[in-house]
Short mmCIF file of C-alpha atoms and ligand atoms in Angstrom, two decimals:
data_model
loop_
_atom_site.label_atom_id
_atom_site.label_comp_id
_atom_site.label_asym_id
_atom_site.label_seq_id
_atom_site.Cartn_x
_atom_site.Cartn_y
_atom_site.Cartn_z
CA MET D 1198 65.91 3.29 -14.48
CA THR D 1199 63.26 1.01 -13.17
CA THR D 1200 61.32 -1.33 -15.33
CA GLN D 1201 57.62 -1.55 -14.83
CA GLN D 1202 56.35 -4.19 -12.51
CA GLN D 1203 52.63 -3.97 -13.06
CA PRO D 1204 51.07 -4.39 -16.49
CA ARG D 1205 50.51 -1.05 -18.16
CA VAL D 1206 47.13 0.63 -18.05
CA GLN D 1207 45.13 0.21 -21.25
CA TRP D 1208 42.29 2.04 -22.91
CA LEU D 1209 38.96 0.54 -21.96
CA SER D 1210 38.31 -0.07 -25.63
CA ARG D 1211 39.90 0.43 -29.02
CA TRP D 1212 37.44 3.30 -29.35
CA GLY D 1213 39.08 5.02 -26.43
CA PHE D 1214 42.32 5.08 -28.38
CA VAL D 1215 40.67 6.23 -31.61
CA LEU D 1216 38.88 9.07 -29.82
CA ALA D 1217 41.95 10.14 -27.86
CA ALA D 1218 44.27 10.01 -30.89
CA THR D 1219 41.70 11.84 -33.03
CA GLY D 1220 41.39 14.37 -30.24
CA SER D 1221 45.13 14.87 -30.38
CA ALA D 1222 45.15 15.14 -34.15
CA VAL D 1223 42.16 17.45 -34.43
CA GLY D 1224 43.28 20.85 -33.31
CA LEU D 1225 43.83 24.36 -34.48
CA GLY D 1226 45.54 22.93 -37.55
CA ASN D 1227 42.29 21.39 -38.75
CA ILE D 1228 39.95 24.22 -37.95
CA TRP D 1229 42.01 27.20 -38.77
CA LYS D 1230 44.82 26.21 -41.09
CA PHE D 1231 43.45 23.48 -43.33
CA PRO D 1232 40.24 25.12 -44.65
CA TYR D 1233 42.09 28.25 -45.64
CA MET D 1234 44.95 26.34 -47.23
CA THR D 1235 42.48 24.32 -49.24
CA GLY D 1236 40.72 27.33 -50.67
CA GLU D 1237 44.00 29.05 -51.39
CA HIS D 1238 45.70 26.16 -53.16
CA GLY D 1239 43.12 24.88 -55.59
CA GLY D 1240 40.21 23.34 -53.68
CA GLY D 1241 39.46 19.77 -54.66
CA ALA D 1242 42.84 19.39 -56.34
CA PHE D 1243 44.56 20.32 -53.08
CA VAL D 1244 42.36 17.94 -51.09
CA LEU D 1245 43.39 15.14 -53.44
CA VAL D 1246 47.12 15.86 -53.05
CA TYR D 1247 46.65 16.16 -49.29
CA LEU D 1248 44.98 12.73 -49.17
CA VAL D 1249 47.89 11.22 -51.08
CA CYS D 1250 50.31 12.80 -48.56
CA ILE D 1251 48.29 11.47 -45.64
CA LEU D 1252 48.44 7.97 -47.12
CA ALA D 1253 52.08 8.09 -48.22
CA VAL D 1254 53.63 9.85 -45.22
CA GLY D 1255 51.10 10.33 -42.44
CA VAL D 1256 49.66 6.84 -42.13
CA PRO D 1257 52.93 4.85 -42.34
CA VAL D 1258 54.66 7.11 -39.80
CA MET D 1259 51.69 6.97 -37.45
CA MET D 1260 51.55 3.17 -37.67
CA THR D 1261 55.26 3.04 -36.85
CA GLU D 1262 54.82 5.30 -33.82
CA ILE D 1263 51.90 3.31 -32.45
CA ALA D 1264 53.83 0.08 -32.98
CA PHE D 1265 56.79 1.50 -31.03
CA GLY D 1266 54.47 2.52 -28.23
CA ARG D 1267 52.61 -0.75 -27.93
CA ARG D 1268 55.72 -2.91 -28.32
CA GLY D 1269 57.67 -0.90 -25.74
CA ARG D 1270 54.71 -0.24 -23.41
CA GLY D 1271 56.11 3.00 -22.11
CA SER D 1272 56.77 6.69 -22.59
CA PRO D 1273 58.68 7.53 -25.80
CA ILE D 1274 62.03 7.24 -24.02
CA ASP D 1275 61.36 3.87 -22.41
CA ALA D 1276 59.44 2.43 -25.34
CA VAL D 1277 62.13 3.24 -27.90
CA ARG D 1278 64.86 1.96 -25.55
CA ARG D 1279 63.04 -1.34 -25.04
CA VAL D 1280 62.21 -1.90 -28.69
CA VAL D 1281 65.76 -1.07 -29.71
CA SER D 1282 67.31 -3.34 -27.11
CA GLU D 1283 65.03 -6.16 -28.21
CA SER D 1284 66.87 -6.00 -31.54
CA GLY D 1285 70.20 -5.76 -29.73
CA ARG D 1286 70.85 -2.23 -30.92
CA SER D 1287 72.49 0.71 -29.19
CA SER D 1288 70.46 2.51 -26.52
CA VAL D 1289 71.68 5.78 -28.02
CA TRP D 1290 68.56 5.54 -30.20
CA SER D 1291 66.43 6.38 -27.17
CA LEU D 1292 67.56 9.96 -27.81
CA LEU D 1293 64.77 9.91 -30.38
CA GLY D 1294 62.35 9.32 -27.52
CA TRP D 1295 63.87 12.19 -25.54
CA MET D 1296 63.48 14.50 -28.51
CA ALA D 1297 59.86 13.46 -29.04
CA MET D 1298 58.99 14.02 -25.39
CA LEU D 1299 60.70 17.40 -25.32
CA CYS D 1300 59.03 18.32 -28.60
CA GLY D 1301 55.55 17.64 -27.19
CA PHE D 1302 56.33 19.71 -24.11
CA MET D 1303 57.70 22.58 -26.18
CA ILE D 1304 54.70 22.62 -28.54
CA LEU D 1305 52.41 22.69 -25.53
CA SER D 1306 54.27 25.68 -24.08
CA PHE D 1307 53.08 27.89 -26.89
CA TYR D 1308 49.92 25.96 -27.71
CA VAL D 1309 48.36 26.87 -24.35
CA VAL D 1310 48.72 30.54 -25.28
CA VAL D 1311 46.86 30.00 -28.55
CA ALA D 1312 44.27 27.82 -26.82
CA GLY D 1313 43.94 30.68 -24.33
CA TRP D 1314 42.88 32.95 -27.19
CA SER D 1315 40.08 30.55 -27.94
CA PHE D 1316 38.90 30.43 -24.32
CA SER D 1317 39.07 34.19 -23.96
CA TYR D 1318 37.06 34.67 -27.16
CA LEU D 1319 34.45 32.29 -25.86
CA TRP D 1320 34.18 34.50 -22.81
CA LYS D 1321 34.07 37.66 -24.90
CA MET D 1322 31.31 36.20 -27.09
CA LEU D 1323 29.30 35.30 -24.01
CA THR D 1324 29.69 38.66 -22.36
CA GLY D 1325 29.37 40.88 -25.40
CA GLY D 1326 33.01 41.90 -25.42
CA LEU D 1327 33.26 41.56 -29.19
CA ALA D 1328 31.03 44.43 -30.17
CA GLY D 1329 32.55 46.28 -33.06
CA SER D 1330 31.58 47.53 -36.41
CA GLY D 1331 34.47 46.64 -38.61
CA VAL D 1332 37.57 44.54 -39.02
CA ASP D 1333 39.61 47.41 -37.55
CA ASP D 1334 37.62 47.25 -34.32
CA MET D 1335 38.17 43.51 -34.20
CA ALA D 1336 41.88 43.90 -34.78
CA ALA D 1337 42.00 46.42 -31.92
CA ILE D 1338 40.21 43.95 -29.62
CA PHE D 1339 42.70 41.24 -30.56
CA VAL D 1340 45.67 43.50 -29.85
CA ALA D 1341 44.18 44.64 -26.54
CA ASN D 1342 43.62 41.03 -25.55
CA ASN D 1343 47.31 40.30 -26.04
CA GLU D 1344 48.67 43.49 -24.59
CA ASN D 1345 47.79 42.86 -21.00
CA PRO D 1346 49.98 40.06 -19.61
CA PHE D 1347 47.59 39.43 -16.73
CA ASN D 1348 44.69 38.94 -19.08
CA LEU D 1349 46.54 36.72 -21.54
CA GLY D 1350 48.28 34.89 -18.71
CA PHE D 1351 44.99 34.24 -16.99
CA TRP D 1352 43.65 32.35 -20.00
CA SER D 1353 46.78 30.34 -20.69
CA THR D 1354 46.97 29.46 -17.00
CA LEU D 1355 43.39 28.27 -17.17
CA VAL D 1356 44.21 26.01 -20.12
CA THR D 1357 47.24 24.66 -18.26
CA LEU D 1358 45.10 23.91 -15.20
CA ALA D 1359 42.39 22.18 -17.24
CA THR D 1360 44.99 20.09 -19.06
CA MET D 1361 46.68 18.98 -15.84
CA LEU D 1362 43.41 18.27 -14.14
CA ILE D 1363 42.41 15.84 -16.89
CA VAL D 1364 45.82 14.21 -17.25
CA GLY D 1365 46.22 13.94 -13.48
CA LYS D 1366 43.09 11.82 -13.25
CA GLY D 1367 44.63 9.10 -15.35
CA VAL D 1368 44.41 7.45 -18.72
CA GLN D 1369 40.95 5.97 -18.27
CA ALA D 1370 39.28 8.27 -15.78
CA GLY D 1371 40.87 11.43 -17.15
CA ILE D 1372 41.84 11.25 -20.80
CA GLU D 1373 39.52 8.54 -22.09
CA LYS D 1374 36.53 9.81 -20.18
CA SER D 1375 36.97 13.41 -21.27
CA VAL D 1376 37.50 12.61 -24.96
CA SER D 1377 34.54 10.27 -24.97
CA TRP D 1378 32.21 13.22 -24.58
CA MET D 1379 34.31 16.06 -25.99
CA MET D 1380 34.90 14.42 -29.38
CA PRO D 1381 31.26 13.51 -30.12
CA GLY D 1382 30.28 16.90 -28.70
CA MET D 1383 32.62 18.63 -31.12
CA VAL D 1384 31.25 16.75 -34.09
CA ILE D 1385 27.65 17.56 -33.11
CA MET D 1386 28.52 21.24 -32.73
CA LEU D 1387 30.25 21.21 -36.11
CA LEU D 1388 27.17 19.66 -37.71
CA ILE D 1389 24.94 22.29 -36.14
CA LEU D 1390 27.27 25.01 -37.38
CA ILE D 1391 27.25 23.52 -40.88
CA GLY D 1392 23.44 23.46 -40.74
CA TYR D 1393 23.52 27.12 -39.79
CA GLY D 1394 25.86 27.76 -42.70
CA VAL D 1395 23.45 26.10 -45.11
CA PHE D 1396 20.79 28.67 -44.20
CA SER D 1397 23.15 31.61 -44.02
CA GLY D 1398 23.24 32.21 -47.74
CA GLY D 1399 26.97 31.67 -48.20
CA PHE D 1400 27.04 27.91 -48.42
CA GLY D 1401 27.25 27.60 -52.18
CA GLU D 1402 30.14 30.00 -52.37
CA ALA D 1403 31.92 28.21 -49.53
CA TRP D 1404 31.43 24.85 -51.21
CA SER D 1405 32.96 26.02 -54.45
CA PHE D 1406 35.81 27.79 -52.59
CA LEU D 1407 36.65 24.51 -50.86
CA PHE D 1408 35.94 21.89 -53.45
CA SER D 1409 35.90 23.22 -56.98
CA PHE D 1410 38.62 21.27 -58.69
CA ASN D 1411 41.06 23.96 -59.61
CA THR D 1412 44.32 22.44 -60.81
CA GLY D 1413 45.42 25.82 -62.10
CA SER D 1414 46.00 27.21 -58.60
CA LEU D 1415 47.74 24.11 -57.30
CA SER D 1416 51.33 25.31 -57.21
CA SER D 1417 54.42 23.50 -56.02
CA GLU D 1418 54.03 25.59 -52.88
CA GLY D 1419 50.57 24.11 -52.37
CA MET D 1420 51.90 20.59 -52.70
CA LEU D 1421 54.57 21.25 -50.11
CA ALA D 1422 51.99 22.77 -47.81
CA ALA D 1423 49.90 19.61 -48.17
CA LEU D 1424 52.87 17.43 -47.32
CA GLY D 1425 53.89 19.46 -44.28
CA HIS D 1426 50.35 19.67 -43.04
CA ALA D 1427 49.81 15.91 -43.37
CA PHE D 1428 52.63 15.50 -40.89
CA PHE D 1429 51.56 18.24 -38.49
CA THR D 1430 47.86 17.48 -38.42
CA LEU D 1431 48.36 13.90 -37.26
CA SER D 1432 50.44 15.09 -34.28
CA LEU D 1433 53.37 12.95 -35.41
CA ALA D 1434 56.85 12.84 -33.89
CA SER D 1435 55.94 14.66 -30.72
CA GLY D 1436 55.49 11.76 -28.34
CA ALA D 1437 51.71 12.04 -28.19
CA ILE D 1438 50.67 9.25 -30.53
CA LEU D 1439 53.46 6.96 -29.36
CA THR D 1440 52.42 7.31 -25.72
CA TYR D 1441 48.74 6.84 -26.54
CA GLY D 1442 49.80 3.74 -28.51
CA SER D 1443 51.48 2.36 -25.41
CA TYR D 1444 48.01 1.97 -23.87
CA LEU D 1445 46.54 0.21 -26.91
CA PRO D 1446 45.18 -3.29 -26.17
CA ALA D 1447 47.20 -6.10 -27.73
CA GLY D 1448 44.46 -7.32 -30.04
CA ALA D 1449 43.66 -4.04 -31.77
CA SER D 1450 44.75 -3.69 -35.40
CA ILE D 1451 47.20 -0.82 -35.69
CA ALA D 1452 46.57 -0.32 -39.40
CA ARG D 1453 42.81 -0.12 -39.08
CA THR D 1454 42.99 2.14 -36.04
CA THR D 1455 45.41 4.49 -37.81
CA LEU D 1456 43.21 4.70 -40.89
CA GLY D 1457 40.25 5.49 -38.63
CA VAL D 1458 42.12 8.37 -37.01
CA ALA D 1459 43.38 9.71 -40.36
CA VAL D 1460 39.90 9.62 -41.89
CA ALA D 1461 38.27 11.25 -38.86
CA ASP D 1462 40.93 13.96 -38.78
CA THR D 1463 40.42 14.75 -42.46
CA LEU D 1464 36.63 14.76 -42.17
CA VAL D 1465 36.73 17.21 -39.26
CA ALA D 1466 39.04 19.49 -41.23
CA LEU D 1467 36.67 19.49 -44.22
CA MET D 1468 33.66 20.01 -41.96
CA ALA D 1469 35.36 22.95 -40.29
CA GLY D 1470 35.69 24.59 -43.68
CA LEU D 1471 31.98 24.09 -44.31
CA ALA D 1472 31.19 25.65 -40.94
CA ILE D 1473 33.45 28.68 -41.23
CA PHE D 1474 33.31 29.89 -44.82
CA PRO D 1475 29.53 30.11 -45.35
CA VAL D 1476 29.39 32.63 -42.50
CA ILE D 1477 32.32 34.57 -43.93
CA PHE D 1478 30.89 34.65 -47.46
CA ALA D 1479 27.36 35.42 -46.30
CA ASN D 1480 28.76 38.68 -44.97
CA GLY D 1481 30.58 39.51 -48.15
CA MET D 1482 33.97 39.12 -46.49
CA SER D 1483 36.96 37.55 -48.13
CA PRO D 1484 38.67 34.51 -46.66
CA GLU D 1485 42.06 35.07 -45.08
CA GLY D 1486 44.65 33.06 -43.21
CA GLY D 1487 46.28 33.48 -39.82
CA PRO D 1488 44.68 34.67 -36.59
CA GLY D 1489 42.59 37.15 -38.56
CA LEU D 1490 40.22 34.47 -39.80
CA LEU D 1491 39.11 33.03 -36.46
CA PHE D 1492 39.63 35.98 -34.18
CA MET D 1493 38.64 38.93 -36.34
CA SER D 1494 36.58 38.06 -39.44
CA LEU D 1495 34.56 35.25 -37.93
CA PRO D 1496 33.37 37.05 -34.75
CA LEU D 1497 32.45 40.04 -36.87
CA ALA D 1498 30.51 37.85 -39.30
CA PHE D 1499 28.65 36.02 -36.54
CA GLN D 1500 27.71 39.31 -34.98
CA ALA D 1501 25.97 40.47 -38.12
CA MET D 1502 23.81 37.37 -38.38
CA PRO D 1503 20.52 36.34 -36.78
CA MET D 1504 21.27 34.40 -33.59
CA GLY D 1505 24.91 34.92 -34.43
CA THR D 1506 26.02 35.24 -30.83
CA LEU D 1507 24.57 31.85 -29.97
CA PHE D 1508 26.32 30.17 -32.88
CA GLY D 1509 29.48 32.14 -32.25
CA VAL D 1510 29.53 30.83 -28.69
CA LEU D 1511 29.02 27.32 -30.03
CA PHE D 1512 31.93 27.81 -32.40
CA PHE D 1513 34.34 28.91 -29.69
CA ILE D 1514 33.27 26.09 -27.36
CA MET D 1515 34.05 23.70 -30.22
CA LEU D 1516 37.43 25.34 -30.86
CA SER D 1517 38.35 25.29 -27.18
CA MET D 1518 37.54 21.60 -26.93
CA ALA D 1519 39.62 20.85 -30.02
CA ALA D 1520 42.54 22.64 -28.39
CA LEU D 1521 42.11 20.93 -25.03
CA THR D 1522 41.99 17.39 -26.44
CA SER D 1523 45.26 18.19 -28.22
CA SER D 1524 46.99 19.70 -25.22
CA ILE D 1525 46.30 16.72 -22.97
CA SER D 1526 48.04 14.49 -25.51
CA MET D 1527 51.15 16.66 -25.57
CA VAL D 1528 51.82 16.34 -21.88
CA GLU D 1529 50.96 12.67 -21.48
CA ALA D 1530 54.41 11.53 -22.65
CA THR D 1531 56.15 13.53 -19.92
CA VAL D 1532 53.70 12.53 -17.21
CA SER D 1533 53.90 8.87 -18.12
CA TRP D 1534 57.71 8.99 -18.10
CA LEU D 1535 57.74 10.59 -14.64
CA VAL D 1536 55.30 8.03 -13.25
CA ASP D 1537 57.27 5.08 -14.63
CA ASN D 1538 60.72 6.27 -13.67
CA LYS D 1539 60.51 8.52 -10.66
CA GLY D 1540 58.23 6.52 -8.43
CA ILE D 1541 55.73 9.34 -7.99
CA THR D 1542 51.98 9.26 -8.38
CA ARG D 1543 50.32 10.42 -11.57
CA ARG D 1544 48.75 13.34 -9.76
CA THR D 1545 52.09 14.59 -8.46
CA ALA D 1546 53.65 14.07 -11.88
CA ALA D 1547 50.87 16.05 -13.54
CA TRP D 1548 51.08 18.99 -11.16
CA GLY D 1549 54.89 19.01 -11.24
CA THR D 1550 54.86 19.07 -15.02
CA GLY D 1551 52.15 21.71 -14.86
CA ILE D 1552 54.31 24.06 -12.81
CA VAL D 1553 57.24 23.81 -15.22
CA LEU D 1554 54.86 24.18 -18.13
CA TRP D 1555 53.31 27.24 -16.55
CA LEU D 1556 56.73 28.89 -16.20
CA VAL D 1557 57.76 28.17 -19.79
CA SER D 1558 54.39 29.11 -21.26
CA THR D 1559 54.34 32.34 -19.28
CA LEU D 1560 57.62 33.26 -20.93
CA ALA D 1561 56.04 32.44 -24.30
CA MET D 1562 52.95 34.48 -23.42
CA LEU D 1563 55.11 37.51 -22.58
CA SER D 1564 56.30 37.58 -26.21
CA PHE D 1565 53.01 39.31 -26.98
CA ASN D 1566 53.36 42.12 -24.49
CA VAL D 1567 56.09 43.06 -22.01
CA GLY D 1568 58.60 40.82 -23.75
CA ALA D 1569 57.92 42.20 -27.20
CA ASP D 1570 61.56 43.30 -27.42
CA TRP D 1571 63.10 40.10 -26.08
CA THR D 1572 64.23 38.58 -29.31
CA LEU D 1573 67.08 36.38 -30.37
CA ALA D 1574 68.03 36.45 -34.03
CA GLY D 1575 64.81 38.31 -34.72
CA LYS D 1576 62.55 35.75 -33.10
CA HIS D 1577 60.54 35.89 -29.89
CA PHE D 1578 60.59 33.03 -27.44
CA PHE D 1579 57.13 32.05 -28.71
CA ASP D 1580 58.40 31.94 -32.29
CA TRP D 1581 61.48 29.99 -31.27
CA LEU D 1582 59.38 27.26 -29.70
CA ASP D 1583 57.30 27.01 -32.86
CA TYR D 1584 60.33 27.16 -35.16
CA LEU D 1585 62.42 24.56 -33.33
CA THR D 1586 59.59 22.06 -32.99
CA SER D 1587 57.92 22.27 -36.38
CA ARG D 1588 61.00 22.89 -38.51
CA TRP D 1589 63.60 20.73 -36.77
CA MET D 1590 62.39 18.37 -34.11
CA MET D 1591 59.29 16.97 -35.78
CA PRO D 1592 60.88 16.20 -39.16
CA LEU D 1593 64.09 14.85 -37.64
CA GLY D 1594 62.19 12.76 -35.10
CA GLY D 1595 59.87 11.35 -37.74
CA LEU D 1596 62.78 10.57 -40.02
CA GLY D 1597 64.66 8.81 -37.22
CA MET D 1598 61.64 6.68 -36.35
CA VAL D 1599 60.96 5.45 -39.87
CA LEU D 1600 64.61 4.76 -40.65
CA LEU D 1601 64.94 2.89 -37.38
CA ALA D 1602 61.87 0.80 -38.16
CA GLY D 1603 62.73 0.36 -41.82
CA PHE D 1604 66.41 -0.49 -41.70
CA VAL D 1605 67.80 -0.97 -38.21
CA LEU D 1606 65.42 -3.07 -36.15
CA LYS D 1607 64.60 -6.72 -36.56
CA SER D 1608 61.80 -7.13 -39.03
CA GLU D 1609 59.92 -9.58 -36.78
CA THR D 1610 59.24 -6.82 -34.26
CA PHE D 1611 57.07 -4.89 -36.65
CA ARG D 1612 55.74 -7.96 -38.40
CA GLU D 1613 54.35 -9.15 -35.06
CA GLU D 1614 53.21 -5.78 -33.83
CA LEU D 1615 51.47 -4.67 -37.02
CA GLY D 1616 50.15 -8.15 -37.80
CA LEU D 1617 49.56 -7.35 -41.47
CA ALA D 1618 49.10 -9.74 -44.36
CA PRO D 1619 52.44 -10.17 -46.22
CA HIS D 1620 51.61 -7.91 -49.14
CA TRP D 1621 50.36 -5.13 -46.86
CA HIS D 1622 53.44 -5.50 -44.72
CA ALA D 1623 55.64 -5.18 -47.79
CA LEU D 1624 53.77 -2.01 -48.71
CA TRP D 1625 54.26 -0.55 -45.22
CA LEU D 1626 57.95 -1.42 -45.33
CA PHE D 1627 58.38 0.21 -48.73
CA MET D 1628 56.66 3.32 -47.38
CA VAL D 1629 58.73 3.66 -44.22
CA ARG D 1630 61.98 2.85 -45.99
CA TYR D 1631 61.68 5.11 -49.01
CA VAL D 1632 58.50 7.09 -49.53
CA SER D 1633 58.05 8.58 -46.04
CA PRO D 1634 61.74 9.47 -45.58
CA LEU D 1635 61.81 11.15 -48.96
CA GLY D 1636 58.62 13.05 -48.13
CA ILE D 1637 60.00 14.15 -44.77
CA LEU D 1638 63.30 15.19 -46.33
CA VAL D 1639 61.46 17.31 -48.87
CA ILE D 1640 59.53 19.08 -46.08
CA PHE D 1641 62.71 19.52 -44.07
CA VAL D 1642 64.86 20.90 -46.85
CA ASP D 1643 62.14 23.24 -48.00
CA ALA D 1644 61.26 24.46 -44.52
CA LEU D 1645 64.87 25.31 -43.78
CA GLY D 1646 65.00 27.29 -46.96
CA ILE D 1647 68.05 25.41 -48.21
CA ALA D 1648 66.33 24.84 -51.50
CA ARG D 1649 62.94 25.51 -52.86
CA LEU D 1650 61.97 22.33 -54.59
CA GLN D 1651 59.86 22.96 -57.60
CA PHE D 1652 57.59 20.04 -56.96
CA GLY D 1653 54.90 20.66 -59.50
CA LEU D 1654 57.35 21.00 -62.32
CA HIS D 1655 59.59 18.19 -61.29
CA TRP D 1656 57.33 15.34 -60.32
CA PRO D 1657 59.11 13.00 -62.75
CA TRP D 1658 62.42 13.88 -61.10
CA LEU D 1659 61.10 13.11 -57.69
CA LEU D 1660 59.80 9.76 -58.87
CA GLY D 1661 63.18 9.10 -60.42
CA VAL D 1662 64.92 9.88 -57.13
CA LEU D 1663 62.52 7.54 -55.34
CA VAL D 1664 63.27 4.68 -57.73
CA LEU D 1665 67.00 5.33 -57.40
CA ILE D 1666 67.12 5.39 -53.60
CA THR D 1667 64.87 2.34 -53.50
CA LEU D 1668 67.33 0.42 -55.68
CA ILE D 1669 70.34 1.60 -53.67
CA GLY D 1670 68.56 0.96 -50.39
CA GLU D 1671 67.49 -2.53 -51.30
CA LEU D 1672 70.92 -3.47 -52.59
CA ALA D 1673 72.77 -1.97 -49.65
CA SER D 1674 70.33 -2.53 -46.84
CA PRO D 1675 72.06 -5.38 -44.93
CA ARG D 1676 75.21 -3.28 -44.86
CA LEU D 1677 73.31 -0.12 -44.15
CA ARG D 1678 71.65 -1.83 -41.26
CA ARG D 1679 74.98 -2.82 -39.77
CA THR D 1680 76.42 0.65 -40.19
CA LEU D 1681 73.44 2.45 -38.74
CA ALA D 1682 73.34 0.10 -35.80
CA GLY D 1683 76.94 1.10 -35.05
N1 LIG Z 1040 47.61 18.01 -34.71
C1 LIG Z 1040 47.41 19.28 -34.09
C2 LIG Z 1040 46.55 20.16 -34.96
O1 LIG Z 1040 46.17 19.79 -36.04
C3 LIG Z 1040 48.69 19.99 -33.80
C4 LIG Z 1040 49.81 19.19 -33.22
C5 LIG Z 1040 51.05 19.05 -33.75
C6 LIG Z 1040 49.78 18.42 -32.05
N2 LIG Z 1040 51.79 18.23 -32.95
C7 LIG Z 1040 51.05 17.82 -31.91
C8 LIG Z 1040 48.81 18.15 -31.12
C9 LIG Z 1040 51.33 16.98 -30.86
C10 LIG Z 1040 49.08 17.31 -30.07
C11 LIG Z 1040 50.33 16.71 -29.95
O2 LIG Z 1040 46.25 21.25 -34.57
#
């Protein structure tokens, strides 16, 4: 493997990083999953738990990833290898980088299909293809949209092309430039949609659905959902944030930048709820989860409202942009690795990756039509990609990163890279050593269905476990470090 000769490209400003990382973080998870989850699991009470999860798990893990990226100045594989070798540890750890890069690529393979839905609905809104009088009609349109592989494939191919076009142009001229107008554009569109919601007649109901502090409906399930979502929504452990971090200028504060991204991501998620639910409630519909909310209820609701088509179009432009700024981040790790190691230009790397991506995503797309019977252990290829990445690769990758940073590597590396005041550094270290791993383990164990942890009932237990592993960890850590380093 070659080492880089020239200094690595950097974002033109710290803002470039914040916008790009927020673009990665803000995606379908924020617009479609979070608002519904919030309403379902107790409104304000859920938001509060979610914020705690973001601070306890999301922020420390994100800081660690960015620090790896900037210290190693490379794709996940190269960056992890360099940082690990700086501490004199085994290069086997770079497997974590491989997993992250593969994870990003695999997520993208099914994400382009979902993003394709958004683009095709934008087109349908524009051309009047969503005319229908009830949810049944809308469901039929959704099914028809998926049934024809040429139709569905056309839209996912379009997303793939757009992604590769942006990434192929480079970090500054492609990614930074596109997010610098797409992200503000998205926020403006969201604000307009919220304004529309205020006048629609359903705003009050939406507000209380989202924010009324309802501890009664905050179950242990809700708490787990908050924890899992905190991890997913920040695009962690999939190579995206690490690679973006590798372009971060040396002087930028990693902690402040991370907090900025986490706050922006949360604000967009809350705003999305205030844009979607007023329209739903104004039409006397009930909120629901899954594809039904965005692709059936919402188009129907817009249709019934004055100037609904215009605002519906605006909504799907906003959704498509959110998806696109996420998909470019998923492929950047792979492209950057190819450029650094294979001596090819960025453009060639992007198109090469695009072709492989197109093949894999086409297979995923076929799960909805001709390949409806191609299942393994009851899952389609599309479902397998989702299952392997979100249930296995993301938690394991995140866990590996924090344990590596917390116990195995030299502490100076992160002290220098994070540049925090001693007490803040101690807090970060405590988080990555004990709190984040415990949080990730809880998500992991629950998601695999090994055990359903009754969180709500057993908070004191969980705190007890945290205290115990902290004591053991602190007493054993020099030894632990030696063992883990092999
Ligand atoms: N954060 C994205 C969302 O909220 C989803 C996501 C998960 C993602 N992992 C990622 C996006 C990796 C880009 C890269 O929808």
